[in-house]
Amino acid sequence: MIKSIFNKIFNIREEATLERPKSFSQTDLSKPINTVVPQKPADERCDSSVSVDLEALFYSLLFPARTKDSGGVANNLERRVMAEIEQALASPQLIAEKVLKLPSKVLELDRKLADPQFDTKDLLALIEQDPLLSVEVLKLCNSPAFKRGEREVTSLQQALVQLGREQLRRFVTSSLVREMLDIKPIYFRRFGAEIWRHSMQVAFLASELSEEDRDTAFLLGLLHDVGKLAIFKMLLDAFVQAEPGEQPNSWLFRQVMTAKSLTLSALLAKHWQLPSTFETELDKLAHVHTRPNEGIAAVVWRANVISEISMLQQASKLPADMLSNLLALVGLEQAQFDELHEKLQQF
């Protein structure tokens, strides 16, 4: 029963309603450009040194370094969390039920949004029962990245008229998934904010880059980093027992965070009974030294790298020589990236 409902939620086959932004109007990013380097076979290793460097830099956005990088030596805090990660990989159901639970309201609301016969007034009343959800949906409607026209959207009725049911479904789902980022300690809110911003960027880019099934690409991009959120919440719990001043600052922990989080994302997708496509594509992404060469995983991989480049560039943390290598890796010219970068800063 639950699985069939989720199949309806995520296996959307109608045409996507997200309007292509003006900044993408001159170049169709879903098609390769002349400067794209030939793609490697799926089983061939990508440039792992560039990939590792990028992840290490991106990690610095999530956890501002306060102490010297300890390299391959993990401290007590990190060892405790890494042990919990291994337990989570062995029993993902515990993480899905206690640490990172998918909001149950997704089921009821999406079922109503997907039914064109469902009365519009009843639909809006259902969303309005959750004031926080209503506020989050309106904030998304009026955000620079998604706003259409000069008029501000001030009601859910107006949002439904302007966006249509399919786009409203995306916004409602995004707002509900965001509930999983409920992070209390003020110092660590930066992690939640940056991960959510990154997830929204990847979702948006994946839907733009995908040649087919843009809705699934959007949602896979949105959920690809849920494993990082789960690990981060484990880290918060571990801080209660940590020594004063102890921070996650080793290269080893960064590697574990990167590789294991994607595996955990795939396992969570399976436990949440999402369509098997999600687990399959996330599992492809979990092989961090291999670039997926086809399917939605390849689209999300490219979207993920572009988002990381953009966020690091905005923070002035990306060396110029590394930028050129990364742009070649994702098949973008500098002018194309500049257009994307300007758009992504609005998230």
Coordinates of C-alpha atoms in Angstrom, one line a residue:
M1 CA 0.0 0.0 0.0
I2 CA 2.7 2.5 1.1
K3 CA 4.9 1.5 -1.7
S4 CA 2.2 2.0 -4.3
I5 CA 1.5 5.5 -3.0
F6 CA 5.2 6.4 -3.1
N7 CA 5.3 5.1 -6.7
K8 CA 2.7 7.6 -7.5
I9 CA 4.6 10.3 -5.8
F10 CA 7.9 9.9 -7.4
N11 CA 7.4 8.1 -10.7
I12 CA 5.8 11.1 -12.4
R13 CA 5.5 10.8 -16.1
E14 CA 3.6 13.9 -17.1
E15 CA 5.6 16.8 -18.6
A16 CA 7.4 18.9 -16.0
T17 CA 5.8 22.3 -15.3
L18 CA 9.0 24.0 -14.0
E19 CA 9.6 27.0 -16.4
R20 CA 13.1 27.1 -17.8
P21 CA 14.8 30.1 -16.4
K22 CA 15.8 32.9 -18.7
S23 CA 19.5 32.4 -17.8
F24 CA 19.3 29.0 -19.5
S25 CA 17.5 30.2 -22.6
Q26 CA 20.5 30.4 -24.9
T27 CA 22.0 27.0 -24.2
D28 CA 20.3 23.7 -23.7
L29 CA 22.3 22.2 -20.9
S30 CA 20.8 18.8 -21.4
K31 CA 22.7 18.4 -24.7
P32 CA 26.5 18.1 -24.8
I33 CA 28.5 21.1 -26.1
N34 CA 31.5 21.0 -28.4
T35 CA 34.1 21.2 -25.6
V36 CA 32.8 18.2 -23.6
V37 CA 35.6 15.7 -23.1
P38 CA 34.6 12.2 -24.3
Q39 CA 32.8 10.4 -21.6
K40 CA 34.5 7.4 -20.1
P41 CA 32.9 4.0 -19.7
A42 CA 30.8 3.5 -16.6
D43 CA 33.4 1.1 -15.1
E44 CA 36.4 3.4 -15.7
R45 CA 37.7 5.6 -12.9
C46 CA 37.2 9.3 -13.1
D47 CA 39.8 11.8 -12.1
S48 CA 39.8 10.8 -8.4
S49 CA 42.3 13.5 -7.3
V50 CA 40.1 16.3 -8.6
S51 CA 37.1 14.6 -7.0
V52 CA 38.7 14.2 -3.6
D53 CA 40.0 17.7 -3.6
L54 CA 36.5 19.1 -4.5
E55 CA 34.9 17.1 -1.7
A56 CA 37.5 18.2 0.8
L57 CA 36.9 21.8 -0.2
F58 CA 33.1 21.5 0.0
Y59 CA 33.4 19.9 3.4
S60 CA 35.1 23.1 4.6
L61 CA 31.9 24.9 3.8
L62 CA 29.9 22.6 6.0
F63 CA 32.3 22.6 9.0
P64 CA 34.5 25.7 9.2
A65 CA 37.9 24.4 10.2
R66 CA 38.9 25.5 13.7
T67 CA 41.9 23.2 14.2
K68 CA 44.6 21.8 11.9
D69 CA 43.6 18.9 9.6
S70 CA 44.8 15.7 11.3
G71 CA 45.0 13.8 8.1
G72 CA 44.3 10.1 8.4
V73 CA 44.2 10.1 12.2
A74 CA 40.6 10.2 13.6
N75 CA 40.0 11.6 17.1
N76 CA 37.6 10.0 19.6
L77 CA 34.6 12.0 18.4
E78 CA 35.2 10.9 14.8
R79 CA 35.8 7.2 15.7
R80 CA 32.6 7.2 17.7
V81 CA 30.6 8.5 14.8
M82 CA 32.3 6.2 12.3
A83 CA 31.3 3.2 14.4
E84 CA 27.7 4.5 14.4
I85 CA 27.8 4.9 10.7
E86 CA 28.8 1.2 10.3
Q87 CA 25.9 0.3 12.6
A88 CA 23.5 2.4 10.5
L89 CA 24.6 0.7 7.3
A90 CA 23.9 -2.6 8.9
S91 CA 20.5 -1.5 10.2
P92 CA 19.2 1.4 8.1
Q93 CA 15.7 0.9 9.4
L94 CA 16.7 2.3 12.8
I95 CA 18.1 5.5 11.2
A96 CA 15.0 5.8 9.0
E97 CA 12.6 5.5 12.0
K98 CA 14.5 7.3 14.7
V99 CA 17.1 9.6 13.2
L100 CA 15.8 10.7 9.8
K101 CA 12.2 10.0 9.4
L102 CA 10.5 10.9 6.1
P103 CA 7.4 13.1 7.0
S104 CA 4.3 11.0 6.8
K105 CA 2.3 14.0 5.6
V106 CA 4.0 13.6 2.2
L107 CA 1.7 10.6 1.5
E108 CA -1.7 12.3 2.1
L109 CA -0.9 15.7 0.6
D110 CA 0.7 14.2 -2.6
R111 CA -2.2 11.8 -3.1
K112 CA -4.6 14.8 -3.1
L113 CA -2.3 16.9 -5.3
A114 CA -2.0 14.1 -7.8
D115 CA -5.8 13.7 -8.1
P116 CA -7.2 16.2 -10.6
Q117 CA -10.7 15.3 -9.4
F118 CA -10.0 16.3 -5.9
D119 CA -11.7 19.6 -5.0
T120 CA -9.3 22.6 -5.1
K121 CA -10.8 24.2 -2.0
D122 CA -10.4 21.0 0.0
L123 CA -6.9 20.6 -1.3
L124 CA -5.9 24.1 -0.2
A125 CA -7.6 23.7 3.2
L126 CA -5.5 20.6 3.7
I127 CA -2.3 22.4 3.1
E128 CA -3.4 25.4 5.2
Q129 CA -3.9 23.0 8.2
D130 CA -0.1 23.2 8.5
P131 CA 0.8 26.9 8.9
L132 CA 4.5 26.2 8.7
L133 CA 4.1 24.2 5.5
S134 CA 2.0 27.0 4.0
V135 CA 4.7 29.6 4.8
E136 CA 7.5 27.4 3.4
V137 CA 5.6 26.9 0.1
L138 CA 4.9 30.6 -0.3
K139 CA 8.6 31.3 0.5
L140 CA 9.6 29.0 -2.3
C141 CA 7.1 30.5 -4.7
N142 CA 8.5 34.0 -4.1
S143 CA 12.2 33.0 -3.9
P144 CA 14.4 34.5 -6.6
A145 CA 15.1 31.1 -8.1
F146 CA 11.5 30.2 -8.7
K147 CA 9.6 33.5 -8.8
R148 CA 7.6 34.2 -12.0
G149 CA 6.8 37.7 -12.8
E150 CA 6.9 40.8 -10.6
R151 CA 3.8 40.1 -8.5
E152 CA 4.4 38.5 -5.2
V153 CA 2.4 35.3 -4.4
T154 CA 0.5 35.9 -1.2
S155 CA -1.9 33.0 -1.0
L156 CA -1.9 29.3 -1.8
Q157 CA -4.8 29.8 -4.1
Q158 CA -2.7 32.2 -6.1
A159 CA 0.2 29.8 -6.1
L160 CA -2.0 27.0 -7.4
V161 CA -3.3 29.2 -10.2
Q162 CA 0.2 30.5 -11.2
L163 CA 2.1 27.2 -10.8
G164 CA -0.4 24.4 -11.4
R165 CA -0.8 21.2 -9.5
E166 CA 2.5 19.6 -10.6
Q167 CA 4.7 22.5 -9.6
L168 CA 2.9 22.9 -6.4
R169 CA 3.5 19.2 -5.7
R170 CA 7.2 19.8 -6.0
F171 CA 7.1 22.7 -3.7
V172 CA 5.0 20.9 -1.1
T173 CA 7.3 17.8 -1.3
S174 CA 10.4 20.0 -1.0
S175 CA 9.0 21.8 2.0
L176 CA 8.1 18.6 3.8
V177 CA 11.5 17.0 3.2
R178 CA 13.0 20.1 4.6
E179 CA 11.5 19.2 8.0
M180 CA 14.3 16.6 8.3
L181 CA 16.8 19.4 8.7
D182 CA 15.4 20.4 12.1
I183 CA 18.8 21.3 13.7
K184 CA 18.7 22.9 17.1
P185 CA 22.3 23.9 18.1
I186 CA 22.9 27.4 16.6
Y187 CA 26.5 26.7 15.8
F188 CA 25.6 23.8 13.5
R189 CA 22.7 25.5 11.7
R190 CA 25.2 26.4 9.0
F191 CA 25.5 22.7 8.1
G192 CA 21.8 22.3 7.7
A193 CA 21.4 25.5 5.7
E194 CA 24.3 24.7 3.3
I195 CA 23.2 21.1 2.8
W196 CA 19.6 22.2 2.1
R197 CA 20.8 24.9 -0.3
H198 CA 23.0 22.4 -2.1
S199 CA 20.2 19.8 -2.3
M200 CA 17.8 22.4 -3.8
Q201 CA 20.5 23.5 -6.3
V202 CA 21.2 19.9 -7.3
A203 CA 17.4 19.1 -7.6
F204 CA 16.9 22.2 -9.8
L205 CA 20.0 21.5 -12.0
A206 CA 19.1 17.8 -12.4
S207 CA 15.7 18.7 -13.7
E208 CA 17.2 21.2 -16.1
L209 CA 19.9 18.8 -17.3
S210 CA 17.7 15.7 -17.7
E211 CA 16.3 15.0 -21.1
E212 CA 13.5 12.8 -19.7
D213 CA 11.7 12.3 -16.5
R214 CA 12.7 15.6 -15.0
D215 CA 10.4 15.1 -12.0
T216 CA 12.3 12.0 -10.8
A217 CA 15.6 13.8 -11.5
F218 CA 14.4 16.7 -9.3
L219 CA 13.5 14.5 -6.4
L220 CA 16.6 12.3 -6.7
G221 CA 18.7 15.5 -6.5
L222 CA 16.7 16.6 -3.5
L223 CA 17.2 13.4 -1.7
H224 CA 20.7 12.4 -2.7
D225 CA 22.3 13.9 0.4
V226 CA 19.9 12.6 3.0
G227 CA 22.7 10.2 4.2
K228 CA 24.8 13.2 5.1
L229 CA 22.0 14.6 7.1
A230 CA 21.7 11.3 9.0
I231 CA 25.4 11.2 9.7
F232 CA 25.3 14.8 10.8
K233 CA 22.6 14.1 13.3
M234 CA 24.7 11.2 14.7
L235 CA 27.5 13.7 15.0
L236 CA 25.3 16.1 17.0
D237 CA 24.5 13.3 19.4
A238 CA 28.2 12.3 19.7
F239 CA 29.1 15.9 20.7
V240 CA 27.4 15.4 24.0
Q241 CA 30.1 12.9 24.9
A242 CA 33.0 14.7 23.1
E243 CA 36.0 16.3 24.8
P244 CA 36.0 20.1 24.9
G245 CA 37.2 21.5 21.6
E246 CA 37.0 18.2 19.8
Q247 CA 35.9 18.8 16.2
P248 CA 35.5 16.6 13.0
N249 CA 38.7 17.7 11.3
S250 CA 40.5 14.7 9.8
W251 CA 40.8 13.8 6.1
L252 CA 39.8 10.3 7.1
F253 CA 36.4 11.5 8.4
R254 CA 35.8 13.5 5.3
Q255 CA 36.4 10.4 3.2
V256 CA 34.0 8.4 5.3
M257 CA 31.4 11.2 5.3
T258 CA 31.5 11.3 1.5
A259 CA 31.5 7.6 0.6
K260 CA 29.3 6.2 3.3
S261 CA 26.7 9.0 3.2
L262 CA 25.8 8.1 -0.4
T263 CA 25.5 4.4 0.5
L264 CA 23.3 5.4 3.4
S265 CA 21.1 7.5 1.1
A266 CA 20.5 4.5 -1.1
L267 CA 19.6 2.3 1.9
L268 CA 17.2 5.0 3.3
A269 CA 15.5 5.2 0.0
K270 CA 14.9 1.5 0.1
H271 CA 13.6 1.5 3.7
W272 CA 11.3 4.4 2.9
Q273 CA 9.9 2.2 0.1
L274 CA 10.6 4.6 -2.6
P275 CA 10.6 3.3 -6.1
S276 CA 13.6 0.9 -6.8
T277 CA 14.9 3.5 -9.3
F278 CA 16.0 5.7 -6.4
E279 CA 18.0 3.0 -4.6
T280 CA 19.6 1.9 -7.9
E281 CA 20.6 5.3 -9.0
L282 CA 21.9 6.4 -5.6
D283 CA 23.9 3.2 -5.4
K284 CA 25.7 4.2 -8.6
L285 CA 26.6 7.5 -7.0
A286 CA 27.9 5.7 -3.9
H287 CA 30.9 4.5 -6.0
V288 CA 32.8 7.8 -5.4
H289 CA 35.8 7.0 -7.7
T290 CA 33.6 6.0 -10.7
R291 CA 31.6 8.5 -12.7
P292 CA 28.1 7.1 -13.6
N293 CA 27.8 7.3 -17.4
E294 CA 24.1 7.0 -18.0
G295 CA 20.7 7.3 -16.4
I296 CA 19.5 9.7 -13.8
A297 CA 22.6 9.0 -11.7
A298 CA 24.8 10.6 -14.4
V299 CA 22.6 13.7 -14.4
V300 CA 22.6 14.0 -10.6
W301 CA 26.4 13.5 -10.5
R302 CA 26.9 16.3 -12.9
A303 CA 24.4 18.6 -11.1
N304 CA 26.1 17.8 -7.8
V305 CA 29.6 18.8 -9.1
I306 CA 28.2 22.0 -10.7
S307 CA 26.5 23.0 -7.4
E308 CA 29.7 22.3 -5.4
I309 CA 31.8 24.4 -7.8
S310 CA 29.3 27.3 -7.6
M311 CA 29.1 27.3 -3.8
L312 CA 32.8 27.1 -3.4
Q313 CA 33.3 29.9 -6.0
Q314 CA 30.8 32.1 -4.2
A315 CA 32.8 31.5 -1.0
S316 CA 36.1 32.3 -2.8
K317 CA 37.5 28.9 -1.9
L318 CA 38.1 27.4 -5.4
P319 CA 41.6 27.8 -7.0
A320 CA 41.4 29.0 -10.6
D321 CA 43.4 26.0 -12.0
M322 CA 41.0 23.6 -10.2
L323 CA 38.0 25.5 -11.6
S324 CA 39.1 25.0 -15.1
N325 CA 39.7 21.3 -14.5
L326 CA 36.3 20.8 -13.0
L327 CA 34.5 22.7 -15.7
A328 CA 36.1 20.4 -18.2
L329 CA 35.1 17.4 -16.1
V330 CA 31.4 18.4 -16.3
G331 CA 31.6 19.7 -19.9
L332 CA 30.9 23.4 -19.3
E333 CA 32.6 26.4 -20.9
Q334 CA 33.3 29.4 -18.6
A335 CA 30.5 31.5 -20.0
Q336 CA 28.0 28.7 -19.4
F337 CA 29.1 28.2 -15.9
D338 CA 28.9 32.0 -15.2
E339 CA 25.3 32.0 -16.3
L340 CA 24.6 29.0 -14.0
H341 CA 26.6 30.5 -11.1
E342 CA 24.5 33.7 -11.3
K343 CA 21.3 31.7 -11.1
L344 CA 22.4 29.3 -8.3
Q345 CA 23.4 32.2 -6.1
Q346 CA 19.7 33.0 -5.8
F347 CA 19.0 29.8 -3.8

